[in-house]
Amino acid sequence: MKKAIWLLVLLALGFSASLAQTRTVKVGFVSTLSGGGAALGIDVRDGFNLAIRLLGNQLGGLPVEVLVADDQQNPDVARQAVDRMLKRDRVDFMTGIIFSNVLLAVGEAIFEEKVFYISPNAGPSEYAGEQCSPYFINVAWQNDNLHEAMGQYVQTRRFENAFLLAPNYPAGRDALTGFKRFFKGKVVAEVYHRLGQLDFSAEIAQIRAVRPKAVYAFEPGAMGVNFIKQYAEAGLLREIPLFLPGFSADADVIRAVGRAMVGIYNSSQWALELNNPVNQRFVEEFRKAYGRIPTLYASQGYDAALLLDTAIKAVGGDLSKKDELRKAMLAGFNSTRGFIRFSPNGYPIQNYYLRQVIQQPGGEIVNRLVGTIFTNHRDAYVDRCKLR
């Protein structure tokens, strides 16, 4: 009798293990795939999908299903998509959101369901500090970080003053806060404009009137393309140096603006030339798959999938082990930037680089890695987070 009972137990355990091995990982991917910010979401999506394809359409050895929705850069649309994925589709993880105002509108709902959100982009200061969550991990950066790096670089150039420009939303405000944290010169103007604005004639007139020694602008997506074009057409590129974060000077912006970008310095946590096997494979395979130079956004999408793969493997595919999953994520993974680990608030500890846009002998315009601004840099809010 006892032998029969043990046989039933062993069979049940074997059946459970089989289920664990064959269950599908569901990932909800909500991103901006239309409108002025579409290039950003498309790059993140393409990087994420490329990684999954190279992983054999699996994450951590389990088959994966990615459910995709376009948030249209609209928090209300994002709420509907997230609610559907959480309650109807019962996703295991979520990712994809580009804009911080969209993430802040849906984050609480995701965390309440105890679903991990792996951010491939948006890194609001709120989730770095008092509102940090054990279910939030950002593989990219905290919103302030690239701007802190450029603030430090502009400071080393000894510019006595600067004009600052950004869209009026959480990431825009975080951006200029980060820049001012390290730039100690005088801020002659700190201008915020409507998110999605494409006509910068008023701001350019203000710059011309103030005559600052330098201009720093955070303008993601189509905003960046239009601002740089208009700044160049106004003749200001020859008169007042323009400094940018990597978002506003990456391959997507270079493709749209063209030769006017040559010479511009920008800050980034990632570069084409980073010499590690993960990045080399990513750059080669992305060019092959999509016929274009990858952006930092694409690298972040790729890294989001790699982090999930690493963490799911660490728990043997048992997604019910939430604490173990979180520990595995925080412990770090091999990314396109090398091995990256995380602070308790879920934000990465990493290097930040200086890049300059150049034109290569064959005519291709790309970012060239110039040097390192910060090494193993943490965000400024981690001590406000109670997670340990």
PDB file of N, CA, C and O in Angstrom, residues 29-35 37-43 45 68-73:
ATOM      1  N   PHE A  29       3.542  43.305 -23.866  1.00  0.00           N
ATOM      2  CA  PHE A  29       4.411  44.354 -24.402  1.00  0.00           C
ATOM      3  C   PHE A  29       3.541  45.519 -24.840  1.00  0.00           C
ATOM      4  O   PHE A  29       2.866  45.468 -25.865  1.00  0.00           O
ATOM      5  N   VAL A  30       3.532  46.572 -24.026  1.00  0.00           N
ATOM      6  CA  VAL A  30       2.762  47.783 -24.332  1.00  0.00           C
ATOM      7  C   VAL A  30       3.748  48.890 -24.625  1.00  0.00           C
ATOM      8  O   VAL A  30       4.615  49.195 -23.798  1.00  0.00           O
ATOM      9  N   SER A  31       3.640  49.524 -25.797  1.00  0.00           N
ATOM     10  CA  SER A  31       4.629  50.532 -26.173  1.00  0.00           C
ATOM     11  C   SER A  31       4.014  51.530 -27.140  1.00  0.00           C
ATOM     12  O   SER A  31       2.911  51.333 -27.650  1.00  0.00           O
ATOM     13  N   THR A  32       4.754  52.601 -27.390  1.00  0.00           N
ATOM     14  CA  THR A  32       4.313  53.614 -28.351  1.00  0.00           C
ATOM     15  C   THR A  32       4.759  53.188 -29.736  1.00  0.00           C
ATOM     16  O   THR A  32       5.951  53.246 -30.064  1.00  0.00           O
ATOM     17  N   LEU A  33       3.800  52.756 -30.548  1.00  0.00           N
ATOM     18  CA  LEU A  33       4.104  52.200 -31.867  1.00  0.00           C
ATOM     19  C   LEU A  33       3.494  53.016 -33.002  1.00  0.00           C
ATOM     20  O   LEU A  33       3.551  52.632 -34.168  1.00  0.00           O
ATOM     21  N   SER A  34       2.896  54.167 -32.659  1.00  0.00           N
ATOM     22  CA  SER A  34       2.348  55.076 -33.660  1.00  0.00           C
ATOM     23  C   SER A  34       2.524  56.501 -33.162  1.00  0.00           C
ATOM     24  O   SER A  34       2.731  56.738 -31.969  1.00  0.00           O
ATOM     25  N   GLY A  35       2.459  57.465 -34.080  1.00  0.00           N
ATOM     26  CA  GLY A  35       2.613  58.860 -33.695  1.00  0.00           C
ATOM     27  C   GLY A  35       4.074  59.278 -33.627  1.00  0.00           C
ATOM     28  O   GLY A  35       4.984  58.571 -34.070  1.00  0.00           O
ATOM     29  N   GLY A  37       6.258  59.437 -31.301  1.00  0.00           N
ATOM     30  CA  GLY A  37       7.225  58.658 -30.531  1.00  0.00           C
ATOM     31  C   GLY A  37       7.376  57.232 -31.007  1.00  0.00           C
ATOM     32  O   GLY A  37       8.021  56.413 -30.334  1.00  0.00           O
ATOM     33  N   ALA A  38       6.800  56.925 -32.176  1.00  0.00           N
ATOM     34  CA  ALA A  38       6.758  55.536 -32.639  1.00  0.00           C
ATOM     35  C   ALA A  38       8.134  54.938 -32.877  1.00  0.00           C
ATOM     36  O   ALA A  38       8.353  53.753 -32.617  1.00  0.00           O
ATOM     37  N   ALA A  39       9.077  55.738 -33.371  1.00  0.00           N
ATOM     38  CA  ALA A  39      10.410  55.192 -33.670  1.00  0.00           C
ATOM     39  C   ALA A  39      11.043  54.574 -32.434  1.00  0.00           C
ATOM     40  O   ALA A  39      11.743  53.560 -32.515  1.00  0.00           O
ATOM     41  N   LEU A  40      10.775  55.163 -31.264  1.00  0.00           N
ATOM     42  CA  LEU A  40      11.354  54.676 -30.020  1.00  0.00           C
ATOM     43  C   LEU A  40      10.770  53.313 -29.657  1.00  0.00           C
ATOM     44  O   LEU A  40      11.494  52.359 -29.353  1.00  0.00           O
ATOM     45  N   GLY A  41       9.431  53.227 -29.687  1.00  0.00           N
ATOM     46  CA  GLY A  41       8.771  51.971 -29.356  1.00  0.00           C
ATOM     47  C   GLY A  41       9.097  50.861 -30.332  1.00  0.00           C
ATOM     48  O   GLY A  41       9.264  49.696 -29.947  1.00  0.00           O
ATOM     49  N   ILE A  42       9.179  51.218 -31.608  1.00  0.00           N
ATOM     50  CA  ILE A  42       9.495  50.216 -32.638  1.00  0.00           C
ATOM     51  C   ILE A  42      10.899  49.661 -32.420  1.00  0.00           C
ATOM     52  O   ILE A  42      11.130  48.450 -32.540  1.00  0.00           O
ATOM     53  N   ASP A  43      11.851  50.533 -32.079  1.00  0.00           N
ATOM     54  CA  ASP A  43      13.215  50.055 -31.826  1.00  0.00           C
ATOM     55  C   ASP A  43      13.269  49.132 -30.611  1.00  0.00           C
ATOM     56  O   ASP A  43      13.956  48.101 -30.627  1.00  0.00           O
ATOM     57  N   ARG A  45      10.769  47.329 -29.434  1.00  0.00           N
ATOM     58  CA  ARG A  45      10.096  46.089 -29.849  1.00  0.00           C
ATOM     59  C   ARG A  45      10.998  45.225 -30.715  1.00  0.00           C
ATOM     60  O   ARG A  45      11.107  44.003 -30.502  1.00  0.00           O
ATOM     61  N   VAL A  68       1.279  42.117 -27.869  1.00  0.00           N
ATOM     62  CA  VAL A  68       1.704  43.477 -28.181  1.00  0.00           C
ATOM     63  C   VAL A  68       0.509  44.413 -28.290  1.00  0.00           C
ATOM     64  O   VAL A  68      -0.523  44.065 -28.886  1.00  0.00           O
ATOM     65  N   ALA A  69       0.648  45.614 -27.707  1.00  0.00           N
ATOM     66  CA  ALA A  69      -0.384  46.644 -27.835  1.00  0.00           C
ATOM     67  C   ALA A  69       0.283  47.999 -28.003  1.00  0.00           C
ATOM     68  O   ALA A  69       1.344  48.267 -27.420  1.00  0.00           O
ATOM     69  N   ASP A  70      -0.332  48.856 -28.799  1.00  0.00           N
ATOM     70  CA  ASP A  70       0.140  50.217 -29.032  1.00  0.00           C
ATOM     71  C   ASP A  70      -0.561  51.150 -28.051  1.00  0.00           C
ATOM     72  O   ASP A  70      -1.781  51.264 -28.059  1.00  0.00           O
ATOM     73  N   ASP A  71       0.213  51.835 -27.191  1.00  0.00           N
ATOM     74  CA  ASP A  71      -0.417  52.750 -26.237  1.00  0.00           C
ATOM     75  C   ASP A  71      -0.682  54.130 -26.829  1.00  0.00           C
ATOM     76  O   ASP A  71      -1.285  54.998 -26.188  1.00  0.00           O
ATOM     77  N   GLN A  72      -0.205  54.355 -28.066  1.00  0.00           N
ATOM     78  CA  GLN A  72      -0.430  55.610 -28.783  1.00  0.00           C
ATOM     79  C   GLN A  72       0.065  56.831 -27.996  1.00  0.00           C
ATOM     80  O   GLN A  72      -0.412  57.943 -28.175  1.00  0.00           O
ATOM     81  N   GLN A  73       0.996  56.600 -27.081  1.00  0.00           N
ATOM     82  CA  GLN A  73       1.530  57.645 -26.200  1.00  0.00           C
ATOM     83  C   GLN A  73       0.412  58.290 -25.385  1.00  0.00           C
ATOM     84  O   GLN A  73       0.471  59.470 -25.033  1.00  0.00           O
TER      85      GLN A  73
END
